[in-house]
GROMACS .gro file of N, CA, C and O in nm:
model
  380
    1MET      N    1   6.930   6.292  -7.433
    1MET     CA    2   7.059   6.317  -7.376
    1MET      C    3   7.052   6.298  -7.226
    1MET      O    4   6.968   6.354  -7.160
    2GLY      N    5   7.142   6.220  -7.171
    2GLY     CA    6   7.141   6.192  -7.029
    2GLY      C    7   7.228   6.287  -6.949
    2GLY      O    8   7.187   6.340  -6.849
    3CYS      N    9   7.351   6.305  -6.988
    3CYS     CA   10   7.448   6.389  -6.916
    3CYS      C   11   7.460   6.352  -6.769
    3CYS      O   12   7.513   6.428  -6.691
    4GLY      N   13   7.404   6.238  -6.730
    4GLY     CA   14   7.421   6.189  -6.595
    4GLY      C   15   7.328   6.249  -6.491
    4GLY      O   16   7.350   6.231  -6.372
    5VAL      N   17   7.224   6.322  -6.528
    5VAL     CA   18   7.131   6.378  -6.432
    5VAL      C   19   6.988   6.358  -6.479
    5VAL      O   20   6.964   6.333  -6.596
    6LYS      N   21   6.894   6.369  -6.388
    6LYS     CA   22   6.753   6.351  -6.419
    6LYS      C   23   6.685   6.484  -6.442
    6LYS      O   24   6.722   6.584  -6.383
    7GLY      N   25   6.582   6.484  -6.525
    7GLY     CA   26   6.500   6.604  -6.545
    7GLY      C   27   6.556   6.696  -6.651
    7GLY      O   28   6.675   6.717  -6.660
    8THR      N   29   6.466   6.754  -6.730
    8THR     CA   30   6.507   6.838  -6.843
    8THR      C   31   6.586   6.960  -6.797
    8THR      O   32   6.690   6.992  -6.853
    9LYS      N   33   6.538   7.029  -6.692
    9LYS     CA   34   6.608   7.149  -6.645
    9LYS      C   35   6.748   7.113  -6.597
    9LYS      O   36   6.845   7.179  -6.633
   10ASP      N   37   6.759   7.006  -6.520
   10ASP     CA   38   6.891   6.962  -6.473
   10ASP      C   39   6.980   6.921  -6.589
   10ASP      O   40   7.100   6.949  -6.589
   11MET      N   41   6.923   6.854  -6.689
   11MET     CA   42   7.001   6.812  -6.806
   11MET      C   43   7.053   6.933  -6.881
   11MET      O   44   7.169   6.936  -6.923
   12ASN      N   45   6.969   7.035  -6.898
   12ASN     CA   46   7.011   7.156  -6.969
   12ASN      C   47   7.120   7.229  -6.892
   12ASN      O   48   7.217   7.277  -6.951
   13GLU      N   49   7.106   7.237  -6.760
   13GLU     CA   50   7.209   7.302  -6.678
   13GLU      C   51   7.340   7.225  -6.686
   13GLU      O   52   7.447   7.284  -6.698
   14GLN      N   53   7.332   7.092  -6.680
   14GLN     CA   54   7.452   7.010  -6.690
   14GLN      C   55   7.517   7.024  -6.828
   14GLN      O   56   7.638   7.037  -6.838
   15LEU      N   57   7.437   7.025  -6.933
   15LEU     CA   58   7.490   7.044  -7.068
   15LEU      C   59   7.561   7.178  -7.078
   15LEU      O   60   7.672   7.186  -7.131
   16ASN      N   61   7.500   7.284  -7.028
   16ASN     CA   62   7.563   7.416  -7.029
   16ASN      C   63   7.697   7.415  -6.956
   16ASN      O   64   7.795   7.474  -7.002
   17ARG      N   65   7.702   7.346  -6.843
   17ARG     CA   66   7.826   7.338  -6.766
   17ARG      C   67   7.933   7.261  -6.841
   17ARG      O   68   8.051   7.299  -6.840
   18ILE      N   69   7.893   7.152  -6.909
   18ILE     CA   70   7.989   7.073  -6.986
   18ILE      C   71   8.045   7.156  -7.101
   18ILE      O   72   8.167   7.160  -7.123
   19ILE      N   73   7.958   7.222  -7.174
   19ILE     CA   74   8.002   7.307  -7.286
   19ILE      C   75   8.093   7.417  -7.236
   19ILE      O   76   8.201   7.442  -7.293
   20GLU      N   77   8.052   7.486  -7.131
   20GLU     CA   78   8.130   7.595  -7.075
   20GLU      C   79   8.269   7.546  -7.034
   20GLU      O   80   8.371   7.608  -7.068
   21GLY      N   81   8.276   7.436  -6.963
   21GLY     CA   82   8.404   7.381  -6.920
   21GLY      C   83   8.492   7.342  -7.038
   21GLY      O   84   8.613   7.371  -7.038
   22ALA      N   85   8.433   7.278  -7.138
   22ALA     CA   86   8.510   7.237  -7.256
   22ALA      C   87   8.565   7.359  -7.330
   22ALA      O   88   8.682   7.360  -7.371
   23LEU      N   89   8.484   7.462  -7.345
   23LEU     CA   90   8.529   7.582  -7.416
   23LEU      C   91   8.640   7.654  -7.340
   23LEU      O   92   8.733   7.706  -7.401
   24PHE      N   93   8.632   7.657  -7.207
   24PHE     CA   94   8.738   7.720  -7.130
   24PHE      C   95   8.866   7.638  -7.133
   24PHE      O   96   8.976   7.693  -7.135
   25ALA      N   97   8.854   7.506  -7.138
   25ALA     CA   98   8.971   7.419  -7.136
   25ALA      C   99   9.039   7.407  -7.272
   25ALA      O  100   9.159   7.379  -7.279
   26ALA      N  101   8.964   7.428  -7.378
   26ALA     CA  102   9.017   7.408  -7.513
   26ALA      C  103   9.116   7.518  -7.552
   26ALA      O  104   9.096   7.634  -7.519
   27ALA      N  105   9.217   7.479  -7.625
   27ALA     CA  106   9.317   7.574  -7.672
   27ALA      C  107   9.276   7.641  -7.802
   27ALA      O  108   9.341   7.735  -7.846
   28GLU      N  109   9.169   7.592  -7.863
   28GLU     CA  110   9.122   7.646  -7.990
   28GLU      C  111   8.970   7.644  -7.992
   28GLU      O  112   8.908   7.581  -7.907
   29PRO      N  113   8.910   7.712  -8.089
   29PRO     CA  114   8.763   7.708  -8.100
   29PRO      C  115   8.714   7.564  -8.118
   29PRO      O  116   8.784   7.481  -8.177
   30LEU      N  117   8.596   7.536  -8.066
   30LEU     CA  118   8.537   7.402  -8.078
   30LEU      C  119   8.415   7.407  -8.168
   30LEU      O  120   8.328   7.492  -8.152
   31THR      N  121   8.408   7.315  -8.261
   31THR     CA  122   8.291   7.300  -8.345
   31THR      C  123   8.183   7.224  -8.266
   31THR      O  124   8.213   7.159  -8.166
   32ILE      N  125   8.062   7.230  -8.315
   32ILE     CA  126   7.954   7.153  -8.252
   32ILE      C  127   7.987   7.005  -8.257
   32ILE      O  128   7.969   6.933  -8.158
   33ASP      N  129   8.040   6.957  -8.370
   33ASP     CA  130   8.076   6.816  -8.381
   33ASP      C  131   8.179   6.776  -8.276
   33ASP      O  132   8.170   6.669  -8.216
   34ARG      N  133   8.277   6.862  -8.253
   34ARG     CA  134   8.380   6.833  -8.152
   34ARG      C  135   8.318   6.828  -8.013
   34ARG      O  136   8.350   6.740  -7.934
   35MET      N  137   8.227   6.920  -7.984
   35MET     CA  138   8.161   6.918  -7.853
   35MET      C  139   8.074   6.794  -7.839
   35MET      O  140   8.071   6.733  -7.731
   36LEU      N  141   8.006   6.756  -7.944
   36LEU     CA  142   7.922   6.635  -7.939
   36LEU      C  143   8.006   6.510  -7.915
   36LEU      O  144   7.959   6.414  -7.854
   37SER      N  145   8.131   6.511  -7.961
   37SER     CA  146   8.218   6.395  -7.943
   37SER      C  147   8.257   6.372  -7.797
   37SER      O  148   8.310   6.267  -7.763
   38LEU      N  149   8.228   6.467  -7.711
   38LEU     CA  150   8.257   6.453  -7.568
   38LEU      C  151   8.161   6.356  -7.500
   38LEU      O  152   8.189   6.309  -7.390
   39PHE      N  153   8.047   6.329  -7.563
   39PHE     CA  154   7.941   6.250  -7.502
   39PHE      C  155   7.939   6.108  -7.555
   39PHE      O  156   7.965   6.084  -7.673
   40ALA      N  157   7.906   6.014  -7.466
   40ALA     CA  158   7.880   5.877  -7.509
   40ALA      C  159   7.754   5.877  -7.596
   40ALA      O  160   7.670   5.967  -7.584
   41GLU      N  161   7.742   5.779  -7.681
   41GLU     CA  162   7.630   5.774  -7.775
   41GLU      C  163   7.494   5.783  -7.705
   41GLU      O  164   7.405   5.851  -7.752
   42ASP      N  165   7.479   5.718  -7.590
   42ASP     CA  166   7.349   5.715  -7.521
   42ASP      C  167   7.317   5.842  -7.443
   42ASP      O  168   7.208   5.855  -7.389
   43GLU      N  169   7.411   5.935  -7.436
   43GLU     CA  170   7.387   6.060  -7.364
   43GLU      C  171   7.407   6.183  -7.453
   43GLU      O  172   7.397   6.296  -7.406
   44LYS      N  173   7.432   6.162  -7.579
   44LYS     CA  174   7.463   6.271  -7.672
   44LYS      C  175   7.338   6.353  -7.702
   44LYS      O  176   7.236   6.300  -7.745
   45PRO      N  177   7.344   6.485  -7.680
   45PRO     CA  178   7.231   6.572  -7.717
   45PRO      C  179   7.222   6.583  -7.869
   45PRO      O  180   7.322   6.563  -7.939
   46ASP      N  181   7.105   6.618  -7.919
   46ASP     CA  182   7.099   6.640  -8.063
   46ASP      C  183   7.152   6.781  -8.093
   46ASP      O  184   7.171   6.863  -8.005
   47ARG      N  185   7.179   6.805  -8.219
   47ARG     CA  186   7.241   6.931  -8.261
   47ARG      C  187   7.155   7.052  -8.224
   47ARG      O  188   7.207   7.158  -8.186
   48LYS      N  189   7.025   7.038  -8.232
   48LYS     CA  190   6.934   7.149  -8.198
   48LYS      C  191   6.950   7.188  -8.051
   48LYS      O  192   6.959   7.305  -8.016
   49VAL      N  193   6.954   7.089  -7.964
   49VAL     CA  194   6.972   7.113  -7.820
   49VAL      C  195   7.108   7.177  -7.794
   49VAL      O  196   7.120   7.270  -7.713
   50MET      N  197   7.210   7.130  -7.865
   50MET     CA  198   7.344   7.187  -7.849
   50MET      C  199   7.345   7.334  -7.893
   50MET      O  200   7.399   7.419  -7.823
   51ARG      N  201   7.283   7.364  -8.005
   51ARG     CA  202   7.276   7.504  -8.052
   51ARG      C  203   7.199   7.592  -7.953
   51ARG      O  204   7.239   7.706  -7.927
   52GLU      N  205   7.091   7.539  -7.897
   52GLU     CA  206   7.013   7.614  -7.798
   52GLU      C  207   7.097   7.642  -7.673
   52GLU      O  208   7.093   7.752  -7.617
   53ALA      N  209   7.175   7.543  -7.631
   53ALA     CA  210   7.261   7.562  -7.514
   53ALA      C  211   7.368   7.668  -7.542
   53ALA      O  212   7.397   7.753  -7.456
   54LEU      N  213   7.426   7.666  -7.661
   54LEU     CA  214   7.525   7.766  -7.698
   54LEU      C  215   7.463   7.906  -7.702
   54LEU      O  216   7.524   8.002  -7.655
   55GLN      N  217   7.342   7.916  -7.754
   55GLN     CA  218   7.273   8.046  -7.758
   55GLN      C  219   7.246   8.095  -7.615
   55GLN      O  220   7.261   8.214  -7.586
   56GLN      N  221   7.207   8.005  -7.527
   56GLN     CA  222   7.183   8.044  -7.389
   56GLN      C  223   7.312   8.093  -7.323
   56GLN      O  224   7.312   8.195  -7.254
   57LEU      N  225   7.422   8.023  -7.346
   57LEU     CA  226   7.550   8.068  -7.291
   57LEU      C  227   7.591   8.204  -7.347
   57LEU      O  228   7.644   8.287  -7.274
   58MET      N  229   7.566   8.227  -7.474
   58MET     CA  230   7.595   8.359  -7.532
   58MET      C  231   7.518   8.467  -7.457
   58MET      O  232   7.573   8.572  -7.425
   59GLY      N  233   7.393   8.441  -7.429
   59GLY     CA  234   7.311   8.535  -7.354
   59GLY      C  235   7.359   8.553  -7.212
   59GLY      O  236   7.362   8.663  -7.159
   60ASP      N  237   7.400   8.442  -7.149
   60ASP     CA  238   7.447   8.447  -7.010
   60ASP      C  239   7.571   8.535  -6.996
   60ASP      O  240   7.591   8.599  -6.893
   61TYR      N  241   7.655   8.538  -7.098
   61TYR     CA  242   7.779   8.615  -7.091
   61TYR      C  243   7.767   8.755  -7.151
   61TYR      O  244   7.863   8.832  -7.147
   62ALA      N  245   7.652   8.790  -7.205
   62ALA     CA  246   7.633   8.923  -7.264
   62ALA      C  247   7.655   9.030  -7.158
   62ALA      O  248   7.608   9.019  -7.045
   63GLY      N  249   7.730   9.134  -7.194
   63GLY     CA  250   7.754   9.245  -7.103
   63GLY      C  251   7.863   9.221  -7.000
   63GLY      O  252   7.886   9.304  -6.912
   64ARG      N  253   7.934   9.109  -7.013
   64ARG     CA  254   8.041   9.078  -6.918
   64ARG      C  255   8.176   9.104  -6.984
   64ARG      O  256   8.183   9.148  -7.097
   65GLY      N  257   8.283   9.073  -6.916
   65GLY     CA  258   8.417   9.096  -6.969
   65GLY      C  259   8.459   8.994  -7.074
   65GLY      O  260   8.555   9.016  -7.147
   66ILE      N  261   8.390   8.883  -7.079
   66ILE     CA  262   8.415   8.783  -7.182
   66ILE      C  263   8.283   8.752  -7.251
   66ILE      O  264   8.176   8.778  -7.197
   67GLU      N  265   8.295   8.700  -7.372
   67GLU     CA  266   8.176   8.664  -7.447
   67GLU      C  267   8.202   8.534  -7.521
   67GLU      O  268   8.316   8.500  -7.550
   68LEU      N  269   8.096   8.462  -7.550
   68LEU     CA  270   8.105   8.342  -7.631
   68LEU      C  271   8.076   8.383  -7.774
   68LEU      O  272   7.971   8.439  -7.803
   69LYS      N  273   8.172   8.358  -7.863
   69LYS     CA  274   8.160   8.398  -8.003
   69LYS      C  275   8.158   8.275  -8.092
   69LYS      O  276   8.229   8.178  -8.066
   70GLU      N  277   8.077   8.285  -8.197
   70GLU     CA  278   8.080   8.184  -8.302
   70GLU      C  279   8.173   8.235  -8.411
   70GLU      O  280   8.149   8.338  -8.472
   71LEU      N  281   8.281   8.164  -8.434
   71LEU     CA  282   8.380   8.198  -8.535
   71LEU      C  283   8.367   8.100  -8.651
   71LEU      O  284   8.295   8.001  -8.642
   72ALA      N  285   8.439   8.125  -8.758
   72ALA     CA  286   8.435   8.033  -8.872
   72ALA      C  287   8.482   7.893  -8.832
   72ALA      O  288   8.434   7.793  -8.885
   73SER      N  289   8.572   7.884  -8.735
   73SER     CA  290   8.629   7.756  -8.694
   73SER      C  291   8.561   7.694  -8.574
   73SER      O  292   8.605   7.590  -8.524
   74GLY      N  293   8.455   7.756  -8.521
   74GLY     CA  294   8.385   7.700  -8.406
   74GLY      C  295   8.349   7.807  -8.305
   74GLY      O  296   8.345   7.926  -8.336
   75TYR      N  297   8.326   7.763  -8.183
   75TYR     CA  298   8.287   7.854  -8.074
   75TYR      C  299   8.404   7.872  -7.980
   75TYR      O  300   8.480   7.778  -7.954
   76GLN      N  301   8.416   7.994  -7.926
   76GLN     CA  302   8.527   8.025  -7.836
   76GLN      C  303   8.490   8.140  -7.744
   76GLN      O  304   8.423   8.234  -7.786
   77PHE      N  305   8.535   8.131  -7.620
   77PHE     CA  306   8.525   8.245  -7.530
   77PHE      C  307   8.638   8.341  -7.562
   77PHE      O  308   8.750   8.298  -7.589
   78GLN      N  309   8.608   8.470  -7.559
   78GLN     CA  310   8.710   8.571  -7.580
   78GLN      C  311   8.677   8.696  -7.500
   78GLN      O  312   8.561   8.718  -7.463
   79VAL      N  313   8.779   8.775  -7.476
   79VAL     CA  314   8.762   8.902  -7.406
   79VAL      C  315   8.686   8.997  -7.500
   79VAL      O  316   8.710   8.999  -7.620
   80THR      N  317   8.596   9.075  -7.445
   80THR     CA  318   8.521   9.169  -7.528
   80THR      C  319   8.615   9.278  -7.582
   80THR      O  320   8.713   9.316  -7.517
   81ALA      N  321   8.585   9.325  -7.701
   81ALA     CA  322   8.671   9.421  -7.770
   81ALA      C  323   8.691   9.550  -7.692
   81ALA      O  324   8.799   9.610  -7.697
   82ASP      N  325   8.590   9.592  -7.616
   82ASP     CA  326   8.602   9.719  -7.544
   82ASP      C  327   8.703   9.713  -7.430
   82ASP      O  328   8.740   9.816  -7.374
   83LEU      N  329   8.752   9.596  -7.395
   83LEU     CA  330   8.851   9.582  -7.288
   83LEU      C  331   8.993   9.564  -7.341
   83LEU      O  332   9.088   9.550  -7.264
   84ALA      N  333   9.008   9.565  -7.473
   84ALA     CA  334   9.137   9.533  -7.536
   84ALA      C  335   9.251   9.621  -7.486
   84ALA      O  336   9.362   9.574  -7.465
   85LYS      N  337   9.226   9.751  -7.467
   85LYS     CA  338   9.336   9.841  -7.429
   85LYS      C  339   9.397   9.803  -7.294
   85LYS      O  340   9.513   9.829  -7.269
   86TRP      N  341   9.318   9.742  -7.206
   86TRP     CA  342   9.370   9.697  -7.077
   86TRP      C  343   9.428   9.557  -7.086
   86TRP      O  344   9.537   9.532  -7.033
   87ILE      N  345   9.358   9.470  -7.151
   87ILE     CA  346   9.399   9.330  -7.155
   87ILE      C  347   9.529   9.311  -7.234
   87ILE      O  348   9.614   9.230  -7.196
   88LYS      N  349   9.551   9.389  -7.338
   88LYS     CA  350   9.672   9.374  -7.418
   88LYS      C  351   9.797   9.404  -7.337
   88LYS      O  352   9.906   9.358  -7.370
   89ARG      N  353   9.783   9.475  -7.228
   89ARG     CA  354   9.899   9.505  -7.142
   89ARG      C  355   9.954   9.380  -7.075
   89ARG      O  356  10.068   9.380  -7.026
   90LEU      N  357   9.877   9.274  -7.073
   90LEU     CA  358   9.927   9.148  -7.018
   90LEU      C  359  10.045   9.096  -7.100
   90LEU      O  360  10.128   9.022  -7.049
   91TRP      N  361  10.052   9.133  -7.228
   91TRP     CA  362  10.156   9.082  -7.317
   91TRP      C  363  10.259   9.187  -7.352
   91TRP      O  364  10.351   9.160  -7.428
   92GLN      N  365  10.249   9.306  -7.296
   92GLN     CA  366  10.349   9.410  -7.322
   92GLN      C  367  10.472   9.383  -7.238
   92GLN      O  368  10.461   9.352  -7.118
   93GLU      N  369  10.586   9.399  -7.300
   93GLU     CA  370  10.711   9.383  -7.225
   93GLU      C  371  10.740   9.510  -7.147
   93GLU      O  372  10.715   9.621  -7.192
   94ARG      N  373  10.793   9.491  -7.031
   94ARG     CA  374  10.828   9.604  -6.945
   94ARG      C  375  10.977   9.636  -6.963
   94ARG      O  376  11.057   9.546  -6.978
   95PRO      N  377  11.011   9.764  -6.955
   95PRO     CA  378  11.155   9.801  -6.971
   95PRO      C  379  11.239   9.752  -6.856
   95PRO      O  380  11.197   9.723  -6.751
   0.00000   0.00000   0.00000
C-alpha cells in the first residue's frame, strides 16, 4: 500500500488519517470493502492492514467522548453512551 508516502510508519499514519477522515465524512457506517474502494489498485492496503488500522483507531479513541464502533453495517464514530444525557439535549426542542 502506497498511500502517497514513504516508509511503513508513515504509511500506517497516513492510512489511519484516511480512514479517520472517511469515517467522519461519511453519513453512514463504512464497511472495510467501502473503505478499500477509496484507494487506487496500486496503493490499496490488504484487509489485514486495514483491520489493524481500525483496531489502532479504536484504541486511540478509547476513553474519549467519541469511540469507533464496529456495527453490523460497518464502522462508525459515535458519542460514548455515558455522555448521552448531555448530547441528546442538542435535539431537544426549547419552549
